[in-house]
């Protein structure tokens, strides 16, 4: 076989996504994806998913009570997010979209800070350098460029970090990820493109998003290997991501991972999903719930009991209570702060805008 052809074939994703855990918790050995997690880590993955779901629900409730302007739930995507973030080292960087609460909690990003952005009380949500976790990106796919550039800079500095960027199935149609992947492929940037294929981009289903056989097949066009995993399987997602991350770290270049999952909630709290998907579809998706699956696995291995359940439930409740206390009626801050961290040397036009807002606030018109 011509070597170009065999090289190209090596970039193609497997026919079936990597899957290690059945919904009833049965675990399938896969020599290519060995489980290098001890008992404490297995419990930790479960705990992180439970806490994520609890805080996610609290955020939806807060939005319903008028405390958040909007919120984008990650319900159903906990395994994809928690496992992929967990597969990184703490020195690695994460570049999230607006839906990555689960990844943020792996990095101990304060959920109160994160949700301030959705409340509109604070200009950003946290200090990225404290957690190696960039700010949430609302414009689709822009963070792919940031992650790629950041990874490239680290390589120039001989810093062995890897950056991982999250975007959705819809994001794969945008120009920014395309540019980022083109660049990363050519220059072998140590970046992992982690795509949560949650089946919808707002109301647009996957079959209207792309004519590619799978999203992971797109990677070959950039000279990047494409991988696929069952994104509701926390162990498969961890194993696939871990390999891709270590491959990138060792200088072999970027990777593209398509994690197959399902967005159980609305796109955001402003969306009405009953207009584009059926209850039957939702019921079917609920059978693949990532949290129940991991609980079944832990139970089968005698790693789960009432004491653990109570401990995790209590922790999840406590975190949700802290979030509620921190967000409820949180003061809105000084609108003039909007201008504080934009430029080191502000432009004249920018200064003009600052003065305009100050005058409006003074006049009581704003
Ligand atoms: C550049 C840009 N275009 C359009 C939008 C409006 N928008 C917000 S979310 C979204 C769909 C994104 O879907 P996907 O990438 O699959 O991610 P998901 O929301 O499902 O996680 C769109 C089009 C935006 N935020 N930014």
Coordinates of N, CA, C and O and ligand atoms in Angstrom, one line a residue, residues 77 97-99 138-140 167-171 174 198 200-202 263 267, ligand 1:
X77 N -24.0 15.3 30.2 CA -22.7 15.4 29.6 C -21.6 15.3 30.7 O -20.4 15.6 30.5
X97 N -16.0 26.0 26.5 CA -17.0 26.8 25.9 C -17.9 27.4 27.1 O -17.3 27.5 28.2
X98 N -19.1 27.5 27.0 CA -20.0 28.0 28.1 C -20.7 26.9 28.8 O -21.5 27.2 29.7
X99 N -20.4 25.6 28.5 CA -21.2 24.5 29.0 C -20.4 23.7 30.0 O -20.9 22.6 30.4
X138 N -18.3 32.4 25.0 CA -19.6 32.4 24.5 C -19.7 32.3 22.9 O -20.5 31.6 22.3
X139 N -18.8 33.1 22.2 CA -18.8 32.9 20.8 C -18.3 31.5 20.4 O -17.3 31.0 20.9
X140 N -19.0 30.9 19.5 CA -18.7 29.5 19.2 C -17.3 29.3 18.6 O -17.0 29.9 17.5
X167 N -15.4 22.1 22.4 CA -16.5 22.7 21.7 C -17.5 21.7 21.3 O -17.3 20.5 21.5
X168 N -18.6 22.1 20.7 CA -19.7 21.2 20.4 C -19.7 20.8 18.9 O -18.9 21.2 18.1
X169 N -20.7 19.9 18.6 CA -20.9 19.5 17.2 C -21.1 20.7 16.3 O -20.5 20.8 15.2
X170 N -21.9 21.7 16.8 CA -22.1 22.9 16.0 C -20.8 23.6 15.7 O -20.6 24.2 14.7
X171 N -19.9 23.6 16.7 CA -18.6 24.3 16.6 C -17.8 23.8 15.5 O -17.0 24.5 14.9
X174 N -17.8 25.9 12.4 CA -17.3 27.3 12.4 C -15.9 27.4 11.9 O -15.1 26.5 11.9
X198 N -23.2 16.4 21.4 CA -24.4 16.2 22.2 C -25.7 16.2 21.4 O -26.8 16.4 21.8
X200 N -27.1 18.1 19.2 CA -27.8 19.3 18.8 C -26.9 20.5 18.9 O -26.2 20.7 19.8
X201 N -27.1 21.5 18.0 CA -26.6 22.8 18.1 C -27.9 23.7 18.2 O -28.5 24.0 17.2
X202 N -28.3 24.1 19.4 CA -29.6 24.6 19.7 C -30.6 23.6 19.1 O -30.7 22.5 19.5
X263 N -27.4 15.9 25.2 CA -27.8 17.1 26.1 C -29.2 16.8 26.6 O -30.2 16.9 25.9
X267 N -31.1 23.7 25.4 CA -29.8 24.3 25.0 C -29.3 25.3 26.0 O -28.2 25.2 26.5
Ligands
LIG1 C1 -19.9 32.8 16.6 C2 -21.3 32.5 17.1 N1 -22.3 32.2 16.3 C3 -23.5 31.9 16.8 C4 -23.7 31.9 18.1 C5 -25.1 31.5 18.7 N2 -25.0 30.2 19.3 C6 -24.9 30.0 20.6 S1 -24.9 28.4 21.0 C7 -25.0 27.9 19.4 C8 -25.0 26.4 19.1 C9 -23.8 25.7 19.5 O1 -23.9 24.3 19.3 P1 -22.7 23.4 19.6 O2 -21.5 23.9 19.1 O3 -23.2 22.0 19.2 O4 -22.6 23.4 21.2 P2 -23.6 23.1 22.4 O5 -24.3 24.4 22.7 O6 -24.6 22.0 21.9 O7 -22.8 22.7 23.6 C10 -25.1 29.0 18.6 C11 -25.2 28.9 17.1 C12 -22.6 32.2 19.0 N3 -22.7 32.1 20.3 N4 -21.4 32.4 18.4

